[in-house]
GROMACS .gro file of C-alpha atoms in nm:
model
  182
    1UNK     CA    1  11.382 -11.399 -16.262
    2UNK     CA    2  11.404 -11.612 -15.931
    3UNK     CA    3  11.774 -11.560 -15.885
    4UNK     CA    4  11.823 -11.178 -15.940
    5UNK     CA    5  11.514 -11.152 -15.684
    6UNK     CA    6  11.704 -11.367 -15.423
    7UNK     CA    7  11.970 -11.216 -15.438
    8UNK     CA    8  11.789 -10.834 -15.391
    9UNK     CA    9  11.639 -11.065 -15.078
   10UNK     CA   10  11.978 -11.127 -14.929
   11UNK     CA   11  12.114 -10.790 -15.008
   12UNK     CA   12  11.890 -10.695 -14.717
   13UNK     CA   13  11.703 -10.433 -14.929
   14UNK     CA   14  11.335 -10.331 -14.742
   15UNK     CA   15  11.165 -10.535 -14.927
   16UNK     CA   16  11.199 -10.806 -14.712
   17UNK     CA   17  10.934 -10.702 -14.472
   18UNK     CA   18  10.696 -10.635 -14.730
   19UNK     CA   19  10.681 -10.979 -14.865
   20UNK     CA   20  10.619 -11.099 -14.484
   21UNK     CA   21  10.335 -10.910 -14.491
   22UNK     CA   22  10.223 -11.027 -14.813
   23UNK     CA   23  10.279 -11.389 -14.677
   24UNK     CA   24  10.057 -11.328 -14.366
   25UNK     CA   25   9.797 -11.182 -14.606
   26UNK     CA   26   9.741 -11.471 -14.835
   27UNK     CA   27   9.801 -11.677 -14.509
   28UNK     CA   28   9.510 -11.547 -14.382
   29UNK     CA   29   9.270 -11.542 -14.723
   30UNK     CA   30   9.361 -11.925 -14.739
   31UNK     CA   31   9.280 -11.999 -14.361
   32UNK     CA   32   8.944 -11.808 -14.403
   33UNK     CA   33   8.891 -11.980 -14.715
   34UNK     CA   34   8.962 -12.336 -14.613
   35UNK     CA   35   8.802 -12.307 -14.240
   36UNK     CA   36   8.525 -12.090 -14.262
   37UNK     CA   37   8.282 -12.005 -14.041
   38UNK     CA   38   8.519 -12.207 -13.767
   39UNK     CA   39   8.811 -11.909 -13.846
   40UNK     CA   40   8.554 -11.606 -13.834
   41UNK     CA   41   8.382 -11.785 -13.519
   42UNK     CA   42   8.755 -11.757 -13.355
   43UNK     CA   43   8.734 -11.373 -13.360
   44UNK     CA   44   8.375 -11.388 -13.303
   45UNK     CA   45   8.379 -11.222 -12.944
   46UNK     CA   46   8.605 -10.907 -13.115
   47UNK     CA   47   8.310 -10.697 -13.211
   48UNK     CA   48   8.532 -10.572 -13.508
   49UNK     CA   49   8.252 -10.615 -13.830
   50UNK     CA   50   8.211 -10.295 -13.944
   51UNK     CA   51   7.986 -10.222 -14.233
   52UNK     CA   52   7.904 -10.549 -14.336
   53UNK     CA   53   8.218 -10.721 -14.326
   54UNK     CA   54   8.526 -10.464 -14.311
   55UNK     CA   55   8.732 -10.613 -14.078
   56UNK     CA   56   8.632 -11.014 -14.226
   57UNK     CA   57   8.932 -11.268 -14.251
   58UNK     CA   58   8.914 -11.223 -14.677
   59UNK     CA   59   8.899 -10.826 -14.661
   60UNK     CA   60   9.190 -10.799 -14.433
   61UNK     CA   61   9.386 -11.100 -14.566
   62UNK     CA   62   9.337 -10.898 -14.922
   63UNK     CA   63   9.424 -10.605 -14.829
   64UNK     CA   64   9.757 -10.707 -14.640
   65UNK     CA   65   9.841 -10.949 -14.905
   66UNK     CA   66   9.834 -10.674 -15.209
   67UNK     CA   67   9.982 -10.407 -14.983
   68UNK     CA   68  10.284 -10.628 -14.880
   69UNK     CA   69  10.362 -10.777 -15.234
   70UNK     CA   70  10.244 -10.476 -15.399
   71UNK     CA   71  10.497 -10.266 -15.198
   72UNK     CA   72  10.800 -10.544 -15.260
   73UNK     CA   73  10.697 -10.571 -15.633
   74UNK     CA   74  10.704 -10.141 -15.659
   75UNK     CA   75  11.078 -10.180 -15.457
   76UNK     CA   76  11.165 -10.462 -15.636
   77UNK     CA   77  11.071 -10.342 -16.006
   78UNK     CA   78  11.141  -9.946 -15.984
   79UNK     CA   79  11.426  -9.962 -15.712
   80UNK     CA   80  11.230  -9.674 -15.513
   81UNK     CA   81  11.264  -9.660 -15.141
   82UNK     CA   82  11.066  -9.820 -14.875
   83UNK     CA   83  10.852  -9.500 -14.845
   84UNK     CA   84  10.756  -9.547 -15.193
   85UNK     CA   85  10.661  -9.881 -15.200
   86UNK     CA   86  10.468  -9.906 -14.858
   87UNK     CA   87  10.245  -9.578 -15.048
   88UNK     CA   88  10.233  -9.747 -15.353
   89UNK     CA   89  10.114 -10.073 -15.147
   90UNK     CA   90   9.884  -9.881 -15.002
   91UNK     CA   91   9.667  -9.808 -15.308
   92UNK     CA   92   9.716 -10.150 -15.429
   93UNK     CA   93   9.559 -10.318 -15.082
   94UNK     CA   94   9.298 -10.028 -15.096
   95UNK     CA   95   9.189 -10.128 -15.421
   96UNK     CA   96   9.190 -10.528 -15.366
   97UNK     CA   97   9.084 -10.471 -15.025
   98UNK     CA   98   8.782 -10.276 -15.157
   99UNK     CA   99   8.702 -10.515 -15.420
  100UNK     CA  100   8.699 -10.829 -15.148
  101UNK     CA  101   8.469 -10.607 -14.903
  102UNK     CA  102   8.251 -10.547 -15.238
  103UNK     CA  103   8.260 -10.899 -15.310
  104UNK     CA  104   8.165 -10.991 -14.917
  105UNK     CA  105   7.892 -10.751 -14.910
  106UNK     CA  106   7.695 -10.908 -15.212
  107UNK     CA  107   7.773 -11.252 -15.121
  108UNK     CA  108   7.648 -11.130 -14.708
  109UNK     CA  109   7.331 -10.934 -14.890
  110UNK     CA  110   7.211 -11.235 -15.150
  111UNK     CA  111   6.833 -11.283 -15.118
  112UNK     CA  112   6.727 -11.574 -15.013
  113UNK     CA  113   6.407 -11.771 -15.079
  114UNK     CA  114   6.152 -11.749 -14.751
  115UNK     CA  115   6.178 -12.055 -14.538
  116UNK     CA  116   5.885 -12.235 -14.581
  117UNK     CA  117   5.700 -12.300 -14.243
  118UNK     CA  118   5.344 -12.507 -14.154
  119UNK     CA  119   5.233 -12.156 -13.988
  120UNK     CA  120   5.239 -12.021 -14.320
  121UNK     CA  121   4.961 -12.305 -14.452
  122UNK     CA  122   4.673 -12.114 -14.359
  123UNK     CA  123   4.458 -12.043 -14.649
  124UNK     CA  124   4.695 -12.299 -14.880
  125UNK     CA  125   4.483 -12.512 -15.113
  126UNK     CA  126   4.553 -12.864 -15.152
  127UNK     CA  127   4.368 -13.214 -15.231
  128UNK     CA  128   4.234 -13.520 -15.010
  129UNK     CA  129   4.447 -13.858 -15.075
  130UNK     CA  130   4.287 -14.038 -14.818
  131UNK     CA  131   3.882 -13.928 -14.724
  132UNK     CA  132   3.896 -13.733 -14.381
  133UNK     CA  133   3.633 -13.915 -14.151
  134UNK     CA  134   3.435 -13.661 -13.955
  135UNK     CA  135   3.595 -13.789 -13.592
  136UNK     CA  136   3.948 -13.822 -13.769
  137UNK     CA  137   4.173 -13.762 -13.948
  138UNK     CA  138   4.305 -13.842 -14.367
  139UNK     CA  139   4.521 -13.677 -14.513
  140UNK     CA  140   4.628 -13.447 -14.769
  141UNK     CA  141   4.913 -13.322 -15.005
  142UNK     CA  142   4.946 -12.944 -15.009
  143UNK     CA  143   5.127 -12.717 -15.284
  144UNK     CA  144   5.319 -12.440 -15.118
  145UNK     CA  145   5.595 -12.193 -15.224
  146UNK     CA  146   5.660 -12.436 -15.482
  147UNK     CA  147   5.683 -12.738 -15.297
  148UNK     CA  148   5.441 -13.019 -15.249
  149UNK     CA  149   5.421 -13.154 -14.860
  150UNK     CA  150   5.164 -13.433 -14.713
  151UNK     CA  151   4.983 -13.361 -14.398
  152UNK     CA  152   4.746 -13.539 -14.200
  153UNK     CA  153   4.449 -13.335 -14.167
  154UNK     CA  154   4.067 -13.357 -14.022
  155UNK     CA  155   3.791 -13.179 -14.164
  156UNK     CA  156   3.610 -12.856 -13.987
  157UNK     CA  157   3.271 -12.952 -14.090
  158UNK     CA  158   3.137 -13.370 -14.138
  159UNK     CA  159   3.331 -13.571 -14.373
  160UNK     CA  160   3.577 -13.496 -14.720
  161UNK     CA  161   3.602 -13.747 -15.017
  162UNK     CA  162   3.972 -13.841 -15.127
  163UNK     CA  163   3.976 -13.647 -15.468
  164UNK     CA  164   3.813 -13.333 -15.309
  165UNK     CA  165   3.991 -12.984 -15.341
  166UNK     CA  166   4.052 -12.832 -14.959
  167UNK     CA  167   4.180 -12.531 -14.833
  168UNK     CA  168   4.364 -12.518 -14.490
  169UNK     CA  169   4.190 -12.316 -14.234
  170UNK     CA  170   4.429 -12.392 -13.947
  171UNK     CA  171   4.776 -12.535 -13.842
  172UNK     CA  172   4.749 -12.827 -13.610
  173UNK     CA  173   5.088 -12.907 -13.564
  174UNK     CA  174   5.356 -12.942 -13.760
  175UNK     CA  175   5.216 -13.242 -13.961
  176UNK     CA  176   4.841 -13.188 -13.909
  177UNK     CA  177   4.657 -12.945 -14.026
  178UNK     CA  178   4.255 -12.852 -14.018
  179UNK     CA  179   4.045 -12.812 -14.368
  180UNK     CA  180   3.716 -12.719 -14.504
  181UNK     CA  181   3.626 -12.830 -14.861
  182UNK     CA  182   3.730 -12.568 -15.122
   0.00000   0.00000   0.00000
């Protein structure tokens, strides 16, 4: 199978260019694959992103990479002329192109949890570990979005007993937070 397509290569037929193209495709679906955010960041000042992801490194390196060896495998396989394969590389890059932009689009659009923040405590509940003094500070541990954080906390009103259930009625800062007994 190697041979006979060699040989087609060094007859000069037209699929020669085709295959380039196909090379500088999967050229550029490896490069985006193996450096990232660094390759996209490259053509970050071309403002070329178009509806959510378009004109990405994977979508075009798809698209050119089943359009080039999708035209030199139609050439190659059915003997047609250039015009032939180039159209029939055309549907083949739409369709992987289309399918890599779908694929970008859901990775782009996956919901995330919400970050977790201490200006989101407010109104948490939680428990004293060590009794708040009524001029200072104990502390706390506080169950939040599914997460359990200490804080050091004082108390809005005289002194809380380690043990006793608390509810945050203000952020401090971002380890301190202010209570009142539950």
């Amino acid at each position: 199978m190697v041979r006979p397509m060699l040989e087609f290569f060094l007859r000069g037929q037209s699929v020669t260019p085709f295959i380039v193209i196909g090379v500088v495709g999967l050229a550029l679906v490896v490069l985006s694959l193996v450096l990232g955010e660094v390759f996209e960041g490259l053509l970050g000042g071309l403002d070329l992103d178009v509806g959510g992801g378009l004109f990405s490194a994977p979508v075009l390196g798809s698209f050119l990479a089943s359009f080039g060896f999708g035209a030199a495998l139609i050439i190659y396989t059915t003997g047609a002329g250039a015009a032939v394969g180039a159209v029939g590389g055309l549907a083949s890059g739409l369709v992987v192109g289309g399918v890599a932009l779908g694929m970008m689009r859901s990775l782009v659009n996956m919901p995330t949890d919400e970050t977790v923040t201490t200006s989101s405590l407010t109104g948490a509940a939680g428990v004293v570990i060590t009794a708040i003094p009524a001029d200072g500070f104990g502390e706390v541990t506080i169950r939040h979005h599914g997460s359990q954080h200490k804080y050091n906390a004082r108390a809005t009103d005289g002194p809380i007993p380690a043990g006793a259930p608390v509810r945050v009625t203000a952020v401090l800062s971002a380890s301190a937070v202010q209570v009142e007994p539950a």
